[in-house]
Every structure is written in C-alpha cells, then in structure tokens.
Tab-separated table of C-alpha atoms in Angstrom:
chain	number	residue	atom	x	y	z
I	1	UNK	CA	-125.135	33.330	32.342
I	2	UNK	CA	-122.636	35.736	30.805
I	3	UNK	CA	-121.084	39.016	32.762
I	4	UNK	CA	-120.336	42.031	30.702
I	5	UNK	CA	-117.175	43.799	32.365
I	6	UNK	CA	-114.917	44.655	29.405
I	7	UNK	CA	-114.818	44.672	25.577
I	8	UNK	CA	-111.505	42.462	25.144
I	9	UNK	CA	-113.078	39.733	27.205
I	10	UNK	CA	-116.053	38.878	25.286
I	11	UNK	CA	-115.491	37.120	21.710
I	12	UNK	CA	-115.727	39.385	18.341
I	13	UNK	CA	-118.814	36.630	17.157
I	14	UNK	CA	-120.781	37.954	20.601
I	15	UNK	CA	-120.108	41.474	20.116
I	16	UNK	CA	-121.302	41.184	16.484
I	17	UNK	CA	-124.555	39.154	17.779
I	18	UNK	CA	-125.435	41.527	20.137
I	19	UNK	CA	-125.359	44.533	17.249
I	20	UNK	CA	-127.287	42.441	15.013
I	21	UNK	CA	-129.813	42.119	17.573
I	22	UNK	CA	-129.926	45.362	18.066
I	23	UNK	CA	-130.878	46.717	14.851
I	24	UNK	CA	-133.474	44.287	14.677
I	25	UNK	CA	-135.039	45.227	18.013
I	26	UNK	CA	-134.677	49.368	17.066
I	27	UNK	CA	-136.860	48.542	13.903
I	28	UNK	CA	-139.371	46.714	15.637
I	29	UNK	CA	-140.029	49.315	17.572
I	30	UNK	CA	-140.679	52.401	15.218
I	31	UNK	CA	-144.333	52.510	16.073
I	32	UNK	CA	-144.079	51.956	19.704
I	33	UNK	CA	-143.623	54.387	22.955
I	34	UNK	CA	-140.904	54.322	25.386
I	35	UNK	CA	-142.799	52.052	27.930
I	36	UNK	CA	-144.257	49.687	25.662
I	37	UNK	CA	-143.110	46.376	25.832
I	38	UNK	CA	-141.398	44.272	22.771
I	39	UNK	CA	-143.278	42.044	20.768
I	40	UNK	CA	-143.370	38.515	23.682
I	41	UNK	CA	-141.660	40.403	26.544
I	42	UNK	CA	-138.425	38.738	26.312
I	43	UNK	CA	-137.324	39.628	29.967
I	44	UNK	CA	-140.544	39.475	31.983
I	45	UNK	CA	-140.799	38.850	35.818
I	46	UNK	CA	-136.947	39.489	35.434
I	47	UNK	CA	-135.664	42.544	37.851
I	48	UNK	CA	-132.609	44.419	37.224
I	49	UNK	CA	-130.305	45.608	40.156
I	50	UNK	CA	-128.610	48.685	39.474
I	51	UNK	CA	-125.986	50.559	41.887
I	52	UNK	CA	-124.409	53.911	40.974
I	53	UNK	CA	-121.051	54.947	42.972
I	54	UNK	CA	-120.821	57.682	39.905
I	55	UNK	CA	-123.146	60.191	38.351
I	56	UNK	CA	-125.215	59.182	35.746
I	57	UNK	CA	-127.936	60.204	33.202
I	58	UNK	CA	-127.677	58.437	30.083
I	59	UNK	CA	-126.853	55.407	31.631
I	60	UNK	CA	-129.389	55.236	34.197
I	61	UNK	CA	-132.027	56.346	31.819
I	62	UNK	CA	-131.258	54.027	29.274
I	63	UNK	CA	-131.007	50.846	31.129
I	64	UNK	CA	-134.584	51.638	33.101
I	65	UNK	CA	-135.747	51.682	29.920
I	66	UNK	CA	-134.121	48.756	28.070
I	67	UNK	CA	-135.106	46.603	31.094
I	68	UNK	CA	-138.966	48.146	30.686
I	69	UNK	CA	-138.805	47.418	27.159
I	70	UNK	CA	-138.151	44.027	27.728
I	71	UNK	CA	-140.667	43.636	29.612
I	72	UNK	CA	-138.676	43.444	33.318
I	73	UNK	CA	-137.847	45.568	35.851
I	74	UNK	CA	-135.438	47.534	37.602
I	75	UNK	CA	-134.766	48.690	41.195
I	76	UNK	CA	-132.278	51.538	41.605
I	77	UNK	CA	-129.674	51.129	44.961
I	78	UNK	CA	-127.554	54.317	46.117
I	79	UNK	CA	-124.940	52.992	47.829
I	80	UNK	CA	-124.697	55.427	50.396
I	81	UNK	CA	-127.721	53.722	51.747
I	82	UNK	CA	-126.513	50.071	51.776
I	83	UNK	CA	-124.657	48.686	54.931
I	84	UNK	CA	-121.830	47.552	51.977
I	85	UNK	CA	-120.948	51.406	52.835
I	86	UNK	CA	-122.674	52.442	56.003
I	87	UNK	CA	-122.459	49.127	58.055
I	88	UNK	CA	-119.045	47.920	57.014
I	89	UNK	CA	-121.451	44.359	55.066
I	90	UNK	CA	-119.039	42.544	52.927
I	91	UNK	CA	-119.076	42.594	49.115
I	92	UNK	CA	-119.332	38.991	49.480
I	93	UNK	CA	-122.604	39.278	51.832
I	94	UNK	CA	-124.420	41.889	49.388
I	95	UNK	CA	-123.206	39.909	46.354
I	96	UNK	CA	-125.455	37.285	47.866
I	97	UNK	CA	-128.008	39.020	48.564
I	98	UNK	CA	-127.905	40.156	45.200
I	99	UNK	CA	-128.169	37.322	43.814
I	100	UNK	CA	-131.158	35.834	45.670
I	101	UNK	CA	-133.046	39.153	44.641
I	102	UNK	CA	-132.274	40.119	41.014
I	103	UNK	CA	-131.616	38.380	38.047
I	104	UNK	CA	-128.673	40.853	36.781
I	105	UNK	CA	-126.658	43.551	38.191
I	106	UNK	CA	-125.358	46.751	36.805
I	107	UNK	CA	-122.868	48.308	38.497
I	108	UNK	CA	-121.240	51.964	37.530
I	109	UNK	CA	-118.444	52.150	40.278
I	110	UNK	CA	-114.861	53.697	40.680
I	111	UNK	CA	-112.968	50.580	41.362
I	112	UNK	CA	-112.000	47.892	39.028
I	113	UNK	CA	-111.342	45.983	42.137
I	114	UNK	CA	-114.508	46.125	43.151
I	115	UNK	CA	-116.330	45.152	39.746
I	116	UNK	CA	-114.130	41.613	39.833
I	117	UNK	CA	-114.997	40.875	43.392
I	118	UNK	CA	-118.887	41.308	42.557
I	119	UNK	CA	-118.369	39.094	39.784
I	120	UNK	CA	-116.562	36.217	42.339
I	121	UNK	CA	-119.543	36.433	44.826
I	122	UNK	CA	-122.879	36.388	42.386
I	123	UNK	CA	-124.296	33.413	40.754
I	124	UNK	CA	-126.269	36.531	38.348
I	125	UNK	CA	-124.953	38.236	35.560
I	126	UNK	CA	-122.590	41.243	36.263
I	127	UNK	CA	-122.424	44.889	33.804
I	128	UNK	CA	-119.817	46.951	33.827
I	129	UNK	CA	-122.087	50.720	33.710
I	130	UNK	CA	-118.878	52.121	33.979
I	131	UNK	CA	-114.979	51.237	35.617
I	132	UNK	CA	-112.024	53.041	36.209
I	133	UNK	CA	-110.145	51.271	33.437
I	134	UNK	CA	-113.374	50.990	30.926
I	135	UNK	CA	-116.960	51.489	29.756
I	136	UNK	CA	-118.168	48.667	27.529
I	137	UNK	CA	-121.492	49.145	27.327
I	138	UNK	CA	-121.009	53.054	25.803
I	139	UNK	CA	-118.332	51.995	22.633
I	140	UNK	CA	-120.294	48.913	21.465
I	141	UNK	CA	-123.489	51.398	21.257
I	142	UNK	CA	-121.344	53.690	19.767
I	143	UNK	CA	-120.274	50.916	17.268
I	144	UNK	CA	-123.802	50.319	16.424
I	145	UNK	CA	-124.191	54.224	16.108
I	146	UNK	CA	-121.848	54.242	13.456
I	147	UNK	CA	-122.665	51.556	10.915
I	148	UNK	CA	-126.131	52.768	11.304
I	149	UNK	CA	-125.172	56.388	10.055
I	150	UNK	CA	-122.419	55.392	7.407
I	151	UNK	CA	-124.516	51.922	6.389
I	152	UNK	CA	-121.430	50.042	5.740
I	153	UNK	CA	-119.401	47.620	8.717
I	154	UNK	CA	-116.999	49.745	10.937
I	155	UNK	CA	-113.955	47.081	10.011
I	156	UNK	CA	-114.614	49.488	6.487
I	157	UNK	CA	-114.183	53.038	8.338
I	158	UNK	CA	-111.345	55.044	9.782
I	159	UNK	CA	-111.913	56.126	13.024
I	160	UNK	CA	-110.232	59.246	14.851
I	161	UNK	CA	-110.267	60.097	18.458
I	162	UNK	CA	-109.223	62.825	19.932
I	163	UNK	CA	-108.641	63.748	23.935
I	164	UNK	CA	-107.721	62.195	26.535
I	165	UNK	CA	-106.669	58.846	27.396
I	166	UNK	CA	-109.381	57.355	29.696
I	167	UNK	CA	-111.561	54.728	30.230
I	168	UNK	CA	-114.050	55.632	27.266
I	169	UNK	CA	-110.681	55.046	25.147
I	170	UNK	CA	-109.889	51.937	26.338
I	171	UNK	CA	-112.755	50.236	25.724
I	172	UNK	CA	-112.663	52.267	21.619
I	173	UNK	CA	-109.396	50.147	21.679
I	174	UNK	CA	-110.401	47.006	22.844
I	175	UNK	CA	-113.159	47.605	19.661
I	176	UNK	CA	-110.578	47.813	17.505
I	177	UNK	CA	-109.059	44.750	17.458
I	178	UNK	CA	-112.862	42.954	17.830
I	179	UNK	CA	-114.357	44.512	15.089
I	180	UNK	CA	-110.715	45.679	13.205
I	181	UNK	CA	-111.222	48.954	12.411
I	182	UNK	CA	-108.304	52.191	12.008
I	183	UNK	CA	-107.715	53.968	14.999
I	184	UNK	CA	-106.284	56.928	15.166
I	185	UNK	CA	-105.763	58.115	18.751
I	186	UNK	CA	-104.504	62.070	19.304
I	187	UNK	CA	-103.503	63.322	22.415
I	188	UNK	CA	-100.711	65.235	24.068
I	189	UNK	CA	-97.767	62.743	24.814
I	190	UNK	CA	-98.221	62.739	28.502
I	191	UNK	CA	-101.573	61.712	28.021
I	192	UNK	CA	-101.245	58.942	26.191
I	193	UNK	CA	-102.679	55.034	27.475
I	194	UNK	CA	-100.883	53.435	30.313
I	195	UNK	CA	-98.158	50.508	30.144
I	196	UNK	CA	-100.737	47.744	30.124
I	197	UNK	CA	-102.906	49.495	27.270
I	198	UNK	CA	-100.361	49.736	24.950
I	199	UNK	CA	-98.882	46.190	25.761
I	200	UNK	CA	-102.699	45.056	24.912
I	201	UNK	CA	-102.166	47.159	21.707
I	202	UNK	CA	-99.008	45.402	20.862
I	203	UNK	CA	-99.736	42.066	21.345
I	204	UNK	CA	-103.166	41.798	19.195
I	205	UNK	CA	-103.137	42.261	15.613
I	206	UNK	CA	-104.451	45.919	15.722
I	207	UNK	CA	-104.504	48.947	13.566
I	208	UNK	CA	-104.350	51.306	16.204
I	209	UNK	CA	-101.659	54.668	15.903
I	210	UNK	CA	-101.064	57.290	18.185
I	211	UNK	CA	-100.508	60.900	17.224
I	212	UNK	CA	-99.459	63.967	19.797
I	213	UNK	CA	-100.837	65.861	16.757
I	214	UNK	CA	-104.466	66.211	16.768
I	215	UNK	CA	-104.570	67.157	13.118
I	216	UNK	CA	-102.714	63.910	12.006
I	217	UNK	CA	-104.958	61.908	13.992
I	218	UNK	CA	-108.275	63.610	12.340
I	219	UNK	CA	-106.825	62.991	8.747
I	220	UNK	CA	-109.506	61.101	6.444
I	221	UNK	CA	-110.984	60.262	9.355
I	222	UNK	CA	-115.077	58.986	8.513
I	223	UNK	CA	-115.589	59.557	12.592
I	224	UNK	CA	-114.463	61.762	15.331
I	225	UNK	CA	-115.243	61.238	18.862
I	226	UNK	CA	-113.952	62.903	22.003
I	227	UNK	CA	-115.035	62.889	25.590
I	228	UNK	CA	-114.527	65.230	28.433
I	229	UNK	CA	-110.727	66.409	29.598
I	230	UNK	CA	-111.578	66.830	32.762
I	231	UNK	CA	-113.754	63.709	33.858
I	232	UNK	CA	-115.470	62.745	36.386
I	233	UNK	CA	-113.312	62.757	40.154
I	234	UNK	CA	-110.197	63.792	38.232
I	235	UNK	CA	-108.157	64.982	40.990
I	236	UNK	CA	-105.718	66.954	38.365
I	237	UNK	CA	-104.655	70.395	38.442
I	238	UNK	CA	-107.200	71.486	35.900
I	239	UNK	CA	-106.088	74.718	34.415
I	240	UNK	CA	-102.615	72.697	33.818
I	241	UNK	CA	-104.579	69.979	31.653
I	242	UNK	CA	-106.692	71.886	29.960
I	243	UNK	CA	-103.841	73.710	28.965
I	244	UNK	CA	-101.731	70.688	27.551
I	245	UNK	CA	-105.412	69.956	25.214
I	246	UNK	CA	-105.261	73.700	23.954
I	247	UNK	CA	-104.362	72.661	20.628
I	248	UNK	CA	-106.357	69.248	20.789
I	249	UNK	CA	-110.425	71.363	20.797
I	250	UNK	CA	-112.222	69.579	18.135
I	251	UNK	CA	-113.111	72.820	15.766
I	252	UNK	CA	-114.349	73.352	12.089
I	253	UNK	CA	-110.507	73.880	11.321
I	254	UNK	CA	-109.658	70.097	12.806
I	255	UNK	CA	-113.112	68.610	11.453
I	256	UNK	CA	-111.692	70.132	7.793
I	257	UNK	CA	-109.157	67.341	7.686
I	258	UNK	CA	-111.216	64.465	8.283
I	259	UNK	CA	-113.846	63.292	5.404
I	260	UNK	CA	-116.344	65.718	4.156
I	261	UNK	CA	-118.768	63.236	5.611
I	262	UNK	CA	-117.157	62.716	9.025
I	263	UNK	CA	-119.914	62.562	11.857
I	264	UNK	CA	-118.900	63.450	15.072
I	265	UNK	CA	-119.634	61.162	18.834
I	266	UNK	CA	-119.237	62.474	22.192
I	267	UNK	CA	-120.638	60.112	24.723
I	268	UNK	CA	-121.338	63.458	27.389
I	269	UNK	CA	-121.495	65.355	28.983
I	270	UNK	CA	-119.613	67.734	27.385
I	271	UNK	CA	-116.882	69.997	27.881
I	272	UNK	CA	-114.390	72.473	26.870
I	273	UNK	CA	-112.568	69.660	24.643
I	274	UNK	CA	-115.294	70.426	21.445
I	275	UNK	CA	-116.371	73.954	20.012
I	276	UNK	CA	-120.148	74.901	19.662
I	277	UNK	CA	-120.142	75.221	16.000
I	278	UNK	CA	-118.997	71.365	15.934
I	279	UNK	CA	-121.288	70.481	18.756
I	280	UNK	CA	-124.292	71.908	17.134
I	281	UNK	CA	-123.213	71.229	13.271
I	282	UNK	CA	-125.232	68.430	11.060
I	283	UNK	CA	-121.986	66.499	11.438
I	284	UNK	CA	-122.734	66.204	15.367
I	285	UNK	CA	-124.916	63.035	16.583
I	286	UNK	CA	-124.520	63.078	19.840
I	287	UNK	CA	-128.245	63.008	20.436
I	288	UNK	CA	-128.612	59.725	18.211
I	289	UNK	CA	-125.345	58.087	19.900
I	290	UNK	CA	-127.295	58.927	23.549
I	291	UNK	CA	-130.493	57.356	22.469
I	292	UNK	CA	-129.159	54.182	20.685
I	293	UNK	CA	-127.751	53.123	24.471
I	294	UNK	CA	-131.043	52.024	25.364
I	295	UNK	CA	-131.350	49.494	22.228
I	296	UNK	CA	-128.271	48.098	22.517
I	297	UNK	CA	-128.097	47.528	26.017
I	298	UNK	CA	-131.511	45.454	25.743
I	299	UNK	CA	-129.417	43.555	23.736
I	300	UNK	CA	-126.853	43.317	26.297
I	301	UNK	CA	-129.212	42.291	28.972
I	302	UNK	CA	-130.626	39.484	26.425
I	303	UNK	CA	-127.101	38.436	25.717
I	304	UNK	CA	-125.997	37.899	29.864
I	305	UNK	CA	-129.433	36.676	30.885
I	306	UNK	CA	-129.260	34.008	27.194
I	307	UNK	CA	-131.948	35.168	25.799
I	308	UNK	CA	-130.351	36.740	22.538
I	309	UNK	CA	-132.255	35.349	19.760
C-alpha cells in the first residue's frame, strides 16, 4: 500500500513507472469505449472512496472513469452529508470506517491538515485530488501530456509558467527536481512561492528561476502553462490581483518569445490570466491535458493499490 499526497514524497523511479504505465494502458485502449474494461480488469471487486470538500469536474470525471476502466468501482461522498461535518464524528472514526469499506480513498479537500490526519487513521491507500499546498495527481498527467506531444523526455524541454503561485505550482516544482527539467516561473514579486517552497527549491539540485517578468520567463520556452489568478475560495481583493497580473495574460505577443513549437497547458477552468486567441490556437491542448487525467490516474490507482505492472 502506497498513499499519493505530494510529488516530492514519492521517488523519481515511481513517478517514471507510473508514466510508463500509462502510455502503455492509453494505447491499449484505442479501440475501446469509455466504460469498457482493460484487457484482465486489473482493479476488479475493488471500490474507490471519493470525498470532495472543493468543486470538481475533471477530477471527478476522470477518476470514475479510471476506476471503471479498471474494472472497480467508485462511490462518491459529499461531505456535507457525513456526520465527520454534520455530527461532529472524528476523522479518526470515518478514517475507519473508510477503511473497512473501500480499498482507496481520494480526497480533494482545503486542508493539508486534514489530508495527513486521513493518512494516520486508514490502513487504505490515501490521494491527494487536490490540497491547499498541492495537486499531484494534475502535474504528473501533465508530465505525461508533454512527452507525449513533443516525443522526447521532459528532463530535455524548457518549461515556462506563468501566474500565480499556488498549489498547481508547487507540485510543477516538486516535478522539477524528479524528472529535472528548466523551470521558468513568472509572476509579480508579491506573488511569488512561500518561505518553505523556495527553501525546498534551494536545497535540491533544481533548475528552477523565477522572473517578475513574464516575458523572460516565456523565453525559448517548448511549454507554457498557467492556471487561474483568482482560484478557487481566494478570499483576495480581486480587482487588486488581477491588476498586479495585467502584464502577466498569456497572449500571441508573450507566446512569440517562447519556441515556434511551444504548446500551451492550463489545467481549468479558465480565466482572465490567458487570451482567446491563445486559448483557442493549435498551440493550445488543454482538451488533451484534461483527458490524459483519466489514464494516468489508473496508473496511480495501480501504483497505491500494487498492482502497477
């Protein structure tokens, strides 16, 4: 049994297993529809717990399938209708319970806290759909989404991102000391990652820069991503922020200093932070990097549950 929480956790041979498993299971399935299982239904009789204190689409979608494809199931919990809410139950208590149920649990919450006490109480394996300080499971699909498009290892590429510093970003820096790849982070300089982000930075051989210039940080770049200024709960004057970003909008003007050939990710949903004609260009695959979750995370599931061939 293996938890999936955060990127700089798990060791660099893992991360690479789990992508190579991946493109193996995303061929294999050319020919087949979203609910048909995998050749020997890897994960069957297994059931997958999933809890969402957050919105979520792409998430929610893809791991109902990637459990389906494998040949297991899911159950969906709101917590508004547990007693871990309502009735005051312990994490401790539900963690059991949990445990004696399911054979993994996804959680997508807004408390790191919370995440490391889940993992204390269950004896199954625990995935981090999405923290407060990180979202593992989106950057090492997005990995896989981009040696797939460029056909070469991302250790090979330089890649740019530009926006805000936030969870999405912590776990694109945690990838870039696993899989050593450039970085090139641009955002304004109050928005750049906290103490304990750039002490991580520091003390792992990295090649990770930070620009407050987002045309700097696009230079030569062979990807761009971004993700929403204003997230999800961010209790921020808005108007302010989006402000401070005003010269950070990912248009054909910034895109013109990367590589001809620069793709550009957004993990969604989208906002003001990326102009139509990018969104919408040949360059954008978005709509790839959103599908590829679901083939990945299968791998995921194989790799906590040890099943990853």
């Amino acid at each position: 049994m293996k938890h999936f929480i955060n990127l700089k956790d798990i060791p660099s041979k893992d991360l690479r297993k789990i992508i190579t498993d991946a493109k193996k299971r995303k061929s294999a399935r050319k020919k087949l529809n979203n609910l048909e299982v995998d050749k020997g239904a890897p994960l069957k009789g297994k059931l997958l717990i999933q809890m969402f204190e957050k919105s979520s689409l792409r998430t929610r979608l893809s791991f109902y399938l990637a459990i389906k494809q494998l040949g297991g199931s899911t159950l969906t919990l709101r917590p508004d209708e547990l007693h871990l809410s309502k009735g005051g139950e312990s994490i401790e208590d539900t963690a059991k319970i949990l445990s004696n149920f399911g054979n993994a649990f996804m959680l997508r919450t807004d408390s790191n806290k919370k995440i490391e006490e889940f993992k204390r109480y269950l004896s199954i394996p625990i995935i981090n759909g999405l923290s407060p300080s990180s979202h593992p499971t989106q950057i090492l699909s997005d990995v896989f989404t981009v040696e797939e498009i460029k056909k070469k290892p991302i250790s090979k590429l330089n890649i740019s991102w530009i926006g805000d510093s936030n969870n999405v970003l912590n776990s694109l820096i945690a990838a870039s000391i696993k899989f050593s790849f450039n970085l090139n982070i641009g955002c304004p300089k109050n928005y750049q990652p906290d103490k304990e982000i750039l002490n991580y930075i520091r003390n792992n051989k990295n090649k990770i820069s930070i620009f407050n210039d987002a045309k700097k940080a696009a230079v030569k770049a062979d990807v761009i991503f971004s993700d929403k200024v204003i997230s999800m709960n961010d209790k921020v004057n808005k108007i302010k922020k989006l402000k401070h970003f005003k010269n950070f909008k990912i248009d054909k003007k910034l895109m013109s200093f990367a590589k001809k050939d620069c793709i550009f990710l957004h993990c969604l949903p989208r906002g003001k932070e990326v102009d139509e004609k990018v969104f919408s260009s040949k360059q954008s695959k978005v709509w790839q990097q959103a599908l590829n979750r679901v083939h990945v995370q299968k791998s995921i599931l194989l790799y906590c549950l040890g099943r990853l061939r």
